[in-house]
């Protein structure tokens, strides 16, 4: 049975796009933790933040991740903040192969321009708020098994790189 493959990193870096491609390439199931949270709560992530607050969201996110991480043969795209939770992170590091998709916040801010789906981000000062989140998180993202530079690579190329590392890594 294959170890789960985890994708972590900032919102908008492409975890879901790359994750879907990887799941096809590696013949594994794809799971996006944000989607599971939304289905369980019958609400969008933005609505959960607005109506119940971030602390409530983080609680649900943690429970969802702990259930999903126990599954087998999955490519899992974690919500951008999930790996920051020490319980989720340790479980992911112990059971799965974790990849940090890293990208400069300048590039990210161009991609996320106009988004209404990311409640943590202040759209009036996009680059600054993304940089603040990135600076707080980068050391913890850095605990992932592999860091993938996504600045100059397309999703197919990133997928290829990750699949190669995953398939050839020593167990
Ligand atoms: C968050 C990232 C989002 C979502 C929520 C919080 C974060 O997921 O979980 O808005 O804290 O970085 P994506 O990384 O899939 O956008």
Tab-separated table of C-alpha atoms and ligand atoms in Angstrom:
chain	number	residue	atom	x	y	z
A	1	UNK	CA	0.000	0.000	0.000
A	2	UNK	CA	1.371	3.395	-0.974
A	3	UNK	CA	2.032	6.050	1.672
A	4	UNK	CA	-0.218	9.094	1.372
A	5	UNK	CA	1.281	12.017	-0.504
A	6	UNK	CA	0.661	15.380	1.200
A	7	UNK	CA	0.763	18.792	-0.456
A	8	UNK	CA	1.150	21.802	1.815
A	9	UNK	CA	1.953	25.474	1.259
A	10	UNK	CA	0.328	28.851	0.874
A	11	UNK	CA	-3.183	29.383	-0.466
A	12	UNK	CA	-3.236	29.767	-4.232
A	13	UNK	CA	0.064	27.981	-4.869
A	14	UNK	CA	-1.729	25.229	-6.789
A	15	UNK	CA	-2.066	22.361	-4.302
A	16	UNK	CA	-5.441	21.251	-5.683
A	17	UNK	CA	-4.469	21.543	-9.352
A	18	UNK	CA	-1.214	19.650	-8.832
A	19	UNK	CA	-2.880	17.195	-6.434
A	20	UNK	CA	-5.514	16.159	-9.009
A	21	UNK	CA	-2.851	15.643	-11.654
A	22	UNK	CA	-0.688	13.628	-9.257
A	23	UNK	CA	-3.572	11.398	-8.249
A	24	UNK	CA	-4.171	10.482	-11.907
A	25	UNK	CA	-0.480	9.951	-12.612
A	26	UNK	CA	0.098	7.828	-9.506
A	27	UNK	CA	-3.280	6.093	-9.563
A	28	UNK	CA	-4.216	7.293	-6.098
A	29	UNK	CA	-7.365	8.925	-4.668
A	30	UNK	CA	-7.380	12.748	-4.494
A	31	UNK	CA	-8.718	14.519	-1.401
A	32	UNK	CA	-8.875	18.276	-0.813
A	33	UNK	CA	-9.356	18.941	2.922
A	34	UNK	CA	-11.101	22.293	2.290
A	35	UNK	CA	-13.708	20.530	0.139
A	36	UNK	CA	-14.344	17.946	2.881
A	37	UNK	CA	-14.766	20.727	5.474
A	38	UNK	CA	-17.249	22.495	3.163
A	39	UNK	CA	-19.252	19.309	2.573
A	40	UNK	CA	-19.310	18.407	6.280
A	41	UNK	CA	-20.447	21.900	7.268
A	42	UNK	CA	-22.692	22.489	4.223
A	43	UNK	CA	-21.070	25.907	3.956
A	44	UNK	CA	-18.242	27.531	2.040
A	45	UNK	CA	-14.956	28.217	3.867
A	46	UNK	CA	-15.658	31.974	3.626
A	47	UNK	CA	-19.092	31.473	5.209
A	48	UNK	CA	-17.615	29.388	8.025
A	49	UNK	CA	-15.068	32.142	8.772
A	50	UNK	CA	-17.766	34.815	8.597
A	51	UNK	CA	-20.444	33.064	10.644
A	52	UNK	CA	-18.403	30.985	13.096
A	53	UNK	CA	-14.902	32.480	13.129
A	54	UNK	CA	-11.406	31.189	12.404
A	55	UNK	CA	-11.016	29.224	15.681
A	56	UNK	CA	-14.114	27.177	14.835
A	57	UNK	CA	-12.805	26.544	11.314
A	58	UNK	CA	-9.415	25.413	12.656
A	59	UNK	CA	-11.117	22.917	14.982
A	60	UNK	CA	-13.111	21.349	12.147
A	61	UNK	CA	-10.073	21.433	9.860
A	62	UNK	CA	-7.980	19.564	12.434
A	63	UNK	CA	-10.607	16.816	12.873
A	64	UNK	CA	-11.114	16.437	9.133
A	65	UNK	CA	-7.352	16.200	8.544
A	66	UNK	CA	-6.861	13.619	11.298
A	67	UNK	CA	-9.519	11.382	9.722
A	68	UNK	CA	-8.232	11.819	6.171
A	69	UNK	CA	-4.569	11.269	7.055
A	70	UNK	CA	-5.456	7.777	8.321
A	71	UNK	CA	-6.722	6.746	4.894
A	72	UNK	CA	-4.434	4.901	2.491
A	73	UNK	CA	-3.300	5.487	-1.076
A	74	UNK	CA	-4.323	9.156	-1.232
A	75	UNK	CA	-2.940	12.415	-2.563
A	76	UNK	CA	-4.084	15.001	-0.021
A	77	UNK	CA	-4.125	18.761	-0.611
A	78	UNK	CA	-4.142	20.367	2.828
A	79	UNK	CA	-5.716	23.790	3.366
A	80	UNK	CA	-2.905	26.351	3.668
A	81	UNK	CA	-3.088	26.550	7.476
A	82	UNK	CA	-3.576	22.849	8.273
A	83	UNK	CA	0.136	21.953	8.431
A	84	UNK	CA	0.633	24.751	10.997
A	85	UNK	CA	-1.344	22.737	13.541
A	86	UNK	CA	1.233	20.626	15.411
A	87	UNK	CA	-1.028	17.560	15.740
A	88	UNK	CA	-1.880	17.527	12.021
A	89	UNK	CA	1.738	18.228	11.072
A	90	UNK	CA	3.196	15.465	13.230
A	91	UNK	CA	0.672	12.942	11.997
A	92	UNK	CA	1.378	13.937	8.386
A	93	UNK	CA	5.145	13.733	8.886
A	94	UNK	CA	4.915	10.349	10.614
A	95	UNK	CA	2.567	8.623	8.202
A	96	UNK	CA	2.898	10.358	4.843
A	97	UNK	CA	5.354	11.858	2.388
A	98	UNK	CA	5.012	15.647	2.660
A	99	UNK	CA	5.771	18.184	-0.073
A	100	UNK	CA	5.890	21.953	0.502
A	101	UNK	CA	4.927	23.842	-2.637
A	102	UNK	CA	6.852	27.077	-2.186
A	103	UNK	CA	6.320	30.302	-4.112
A	104	UNK	CA	7.205	33.994	-3.716
A	105	UNK	CA	4.395	36.084	-2.280
A	106	UNK	CA	4.826	38.655	-5.060
A	107	UNK	CA	3.819	36.027	-7.618
A	108	UNK	CA	1.090	34.700	-5.365
A	109	UNK	CA	-0.460	38.150	-4.945
A	110	UNK	CA	-0.798	38.450	-8.744
A	111	UNK	CA	-2.592	35.110	-8.851
A	112	UNK	CA	-4.907	35.878	-5.980
A	113	UNK	CA	-5.902	39.344	-7.186
A	114	UNK	CA	-9.682	39.721	-6.943
A	115	UNK	CA	-10.233	36.479	-5.021
A	116	UNK	CA	-13.097	36.429	-2.541
A	117	UNK	CA	-12.474	32.881	-1.448
A	118	UNK	CA	-9.546	33.493	0.914
A	119	UNK	CA	-10.879	35.045	4.148
A	120	UNK	CA	-7.428	35.419	5.728
A	121	UNK	CA	-6.233	37.788	3.047
A	122	UNK	CA	-6.812	41.522	3.004
A	123	UNK	CA	-7.602	42.317	-0.616
A	124	UNK	CA	-6.657	45.984	-0.138
A	125	UNK	CA	-3.121	45.047	0.748
A	126	UNK	CA	-2.730	41.667	-0.829
A	127	UNK	CA	1.047	41.310	-1.082
A	128	UNK	CA	1.644	42.666	2.408
A	129	UNK	CA	-0.902	40.365	4.055
A	130	UNK	CA	0.342	37.328	2.113
A	131	UNK	CA	3.917	38.120	3.141
A	132	UNK	CA	2.884	38.388	6.803
A	133	UNK	CA	1.225	34.946	6.649
A	134	UNK	CA	4.179	33.452	4.725
A	135	UNK	CA	6.760	34.787	7.197
A	136	UNK	CA	4.835	33.310	10.121
A	137	UNK	CA	4.525	29.905	8.448
A	138	UNK	CA	7.632	29.304	6.367
A	139	UNK	CA	9.681	27.555	9.074
A	140	UNK	CA	6.857	25.106	9.734
A	141	UNK	CA	6.226	24.471	6.034
A	142	UNK	CA	9.976	23.877	5.878
A	143	UNK	CA	9.578	20.781	8.070
A	144	UNK	CA	7.976	18.958	5.119
A	145	UNK	CA	10.069	16.133	3.631
A	146	UNK	CA	10.583	17.945	0.330
A	147	UNK	CA	10.414	21.584	-0.779
A	148	UNK	CA	9.348	22.230	-4.374
A	149	UNK	CA	10.144	25.596	-5.943
A	150	UNK	CA	6.988	26.603	-7.825
A	151	UNK	CA	8.128	30.048	-8.990
A	152	UNK	CA	9.072	29.157	-12.506
A	153	UNK	CA	7.307	25.852	-13.056
A	154	UNK	CA	3.927	25.050	-14.566
A	155	UNK	CA	1.524	22.637	-12.859
A	156	UNK	CA	2.430	19.743	-15.235
A	157	UNK	CA	6.135	20.239	-14.533
A	158	UNK	CA	5.612	20.445	-10.764
A	159	UNK	CA	3.495	17.282	-10.983
A	160	UNK	CA	6.245	15.480	-12.883
A	161	UNK	CA	8.905	16.556	-10.372
A	162	UNK	CA	6.872	15.455	-7.349
A	163	UNK	CA	5.856	12.133	-8.910
A	164	UNK	CA	9.500	11.338	-9.648
A	165	UNK	CA	10.631	12.126	-6.095
A	166	UNK	CA	7.697	10.177	-4.620
A	167	UNK	CA	8.321	7.117	-6.737
A	168	UNK	CA	12.081	6.989	-6.324
A	169	UNK	CA	12.454	8.020	-2.675
A	170	UNK	CA	13.895	5.446	-0.288
A	171	UNK	CA	11.247	4.096	2.113
B	1	LIG	C1	-6.207	28.956	4.558
B	1	LIG	C2	-6.147	28.430	3.290
B	1	LIG	C3	-7.333	27.989	2.543
B	1	LIG	C4	-8.489	27.652	3.500
B	1	LIG	C5	-8.726	28.785	4.455
B	1	LIG	C6	-7.500	29.109	5.296
B	1	LIG	C7	-4.961	29.341	5.249
B	1	LIG	O1	-7.026	26.837	1.787
B	1	LIG	O2	-8.223	26.488	4.219
B	1	LIG	O3	-9.121	29.895	3.707
B	1	LIG	O4	-4.985	29.500	6.471
B	1	LIG	O5	-3.920	29.460	4.568
B	1	LIG	P1	-6.142	26.847	0.425
B	1	LIG	O6	-4.721	26.803	0.826
B	1	LIG	O7	-6.579	25.608	-0.277
B	1	LIG	O8	-6.533	28.077	-0.306
